[in-house]
Amino acid sequence: MEKRGRPSAEESLFRIPPYFYLHVLDQNTNCTRLEIGPKTYIRQDNERVVFGPERMITVPPRHYCVIENPVITDADEKPVFDGNGQAKLAHADQDIRLAQDPFPLFPGEVLKQPVSPLKVVVANSALRLRAVLDFEEEETKRTAGDEWLFEGPGTYIPKKEVVVEETVRATVIKPNQAIKLRARKECDDRQGNARVTGEEWLVKKTGAYLPGAYEEVVDVVNAYVLTEKKALHMRSLRTFKDDFGIVRKNGEEWLIKMSDTETHIPNVYEEVRILRIVL
């Protein structure tokens, strides 16, 4: 028995199975309409099948897809048609669709992002997000260009107004260690301190530290261990107050001995000149 493939656009009889659809072009009006199965479609002389039969799009749980030029719907979520029976589209717009019943693509709609799993963000990590359009989210107003974190554990639900810049992972701070951070723009750090663009500071608290949306990890700084015969020769790079509460002037030099502390992590404004032997 001869095996038949997909029917050609010139055939007159189209059997559309359940959860399949096709697009029909009316050559008199130059409008394309949607035909949904299950049904048997008989093509008229002035009509031409331009797409399909094609299986509807199925989005399983914990998945999503992105539709470009989505159809405009009314208050009852039903498609809106113009006077010629053509579905109205929101051109250049996008619609993110989550798990739902199988649905067809109206003429003009484009599957920009195929069905993909939602991003699962594990603990001690986050997604750095950036707004590409102005919108409001849970009483928070976002402006295009704003950046923020979606911290795990959790499942991130995409939005058309937001793009994912990168995945940020926490840095583990061990005992006698610190991480040096730099502000990418003006922000408040996790301790609530105001930081200006380019400012650097240390975080010494032991544990996992997840940088904020406008923070970047510059380096991991290890502590110097002092003994009775070793001290640190320090030099100030700018005027600041050191860990002992002493104001150091720009260019000032001093020693840190074991009598001051057993270990020392240099401040961002301190330079270790030499490791000096105390006689």
mmCIF file with all atom_site columns, C-alpha atoms in Angstrom, residues 126-133 135 137 140 142-143 145-151 156 159 161-163 165-166 168 184 212-214:
data_model
loop_
_atom_site.group_PDB
_atom_site.id
_atom_site.type_symbol
_atom_site.label_atom_id
_atom_site.label_alt_id
_atom_site.label_comp_id
_atom_site.label_asym_id
_atom_site.label_entity_id
_atom_site.label_seq_id
_atom_site.pdbx_PDB_ins_code
_atom_site.Cartn_x
_atom_site.Cartn_y
_atom_site.Cartn_z
_atom_site.occupancy
_atom_site.B_iso_or_equiv
_atom_site.pdbx_formal_charge
_atom_site.auth_seq_id
_atom_site.auth_comp_id
_atom_site.auth_asym_id
_atom_site.auth_atom_id
_atom_site.pdbx_PDB_model_num
ATOM 1  C CA . ALA A 1 126 ? 20.932 34.245 41.810 1.00 0.00 ? 126 ALA A CA 1
ATOM 2  C CA . LEU A 1 127 ? 19.971 35.543 38.382 1.00 0.00 ? 127 LEU A CA 1
ATOM 3  C CA . ARG A 1 128 ? 21.011 39.118 37.606 1.00 0.00 ? 128 ARG A CA 1
ATOM 4  C CA . LEU A 1 129 ? 18.042 40.626 35.788 1.00 0.00 ? 129 LEU A CA 1
ATOM 5  C CA . ARG A 1 130 ? 17.773 43.801 33.705 1.00 0.00 ? 130 ARG A CA 1
ATOM 6  C CA . ALA A 1 131 ? 14.597 45.628 32.748 1.00 0.00 ? 131 ALA A CA 1
ATOM 7  C CA . VAL A 1 132 ? 14.250 46.460 29.045 1.00 0.00 ? 132 VAL A CA 1
ATOM 8  C CA . LEU A 1 133 ? 10.843 48.150 29.488 1.00 0.00 ? 133 LEU A CA 1
ATOM 9  C CA . PHE A 1 135 ? 6.826  48.079 34.371 1.00 0.00 ? 135 PHE A CA 1
ATOM 10 C CA . GLU A 1 137 ? 6.163  44.353 39.860 1.00 0.00 ? 137 GLU A CA 1
ATOM 11 C CA . THR A 1 140 ? 7.877  47.963 42.823 1.00 0.00 ? 140 THR A CA 1
ATOM 12 C CA . ARG A 1 142 ? 11.074 49.136 37.464 1.00 0.00 ? 142 ARG A CA 1
ATOM 13 C CA . THR A 1 143 ? 12.628 51.484 34.913 1.00 0.00 ? 143 THR A CA 1
ATOM 14 C CA . GLY A 1 145 ? 18.004 49.708 32.631 1.00 0.00 ? 145 GLY A CA 1
ATOM 15 C CA . ASP A 1 146 ? 17.398 48.789 36.269 1.00 0.00 ? 146 ASP A CA 1
ATOM 16 C CA . GLU A 1 147 ? 19.156 45.670 37.506 1.00 0.00 ? 147 GLU A CA 1
ATOM 17 C CA . TRP A 1 148 ? 18.294 43.426 40.437 1.00 0.00 ? 148 TRP A CA 1
ATOM 18 C CA . LEU A 1 149 ? 18.718 39.861 41.663 1.00 0.00 ? 149 LEU A CA 1
ATOM 19 C CA . PHE A 1 150 ? 16.349 36.916 41.756 1.00 0.00 ? 150 PHE A CA 1
ATOM 20 C CA . GLU A 1 151 ? 17.860 34.890 44.573 1.00 0.00 ? 151 GLU A CA 1
ATOM 21 C CA . TYR A 1 156 ? 12.229 32.060 37.869 1.00 0.00 ? 156 TYR A CA 1
ATOM 22 C CA . LYS A 1 159 ? 8.707  38.303 31.849 1.00 0.00 ? 159 LYS A CA 1
ATOM 23 C CA . GLU A 1 161 ? 10.011 43.226 30.132 1.00 0.00 ? 161 GLU A CA 1
ATOM 24 C CA . VAL A 1 162 ? 13.051 41.486 31.661 1.00 0.00 ? 162 VAL A CA 1
ATOM 25 C CA . VAL A 1 163 ? 16.183 39.808 30.307 1.00 0.00 ? 163 VAL A CA 1
ATOM 26 C CA . GLU A 1 165 ? 22.065 38.989 32.188 1.00 0.00 ? 165 GLU A CA 1
ATOM 27 C CA . GLU A 1 166 ? 23.961 36.253 34.021 1.00 0.00 ? 166 GLU A CA 1
ATOM 28 C CA . VAL A 1 168 ? 25.630 34.991 39.986 1.00 0.00 ? 168 VAL A CA 1
ATOM 29 C CA . ARG A 1 184 ? 29.622 49.016 39.386 1.00 0.00 ? 184 ARG A CA 1
ATOM 30 C CA . GLY A 1 212 ? 24.409 42.446 44.956 1.00 0.00 ? 212 GLY A CA 1
ATOM 31 C CA . ALA A 1 213 ? 23.180 43.459 41.507 1.00 0.00 ? 213 ALA A CA 1
ATOM 32 C CA . TYR A 1 214 ? 25.666 46.358 41.308 1.00 0.00 ? 214 TYR A CA 1
#
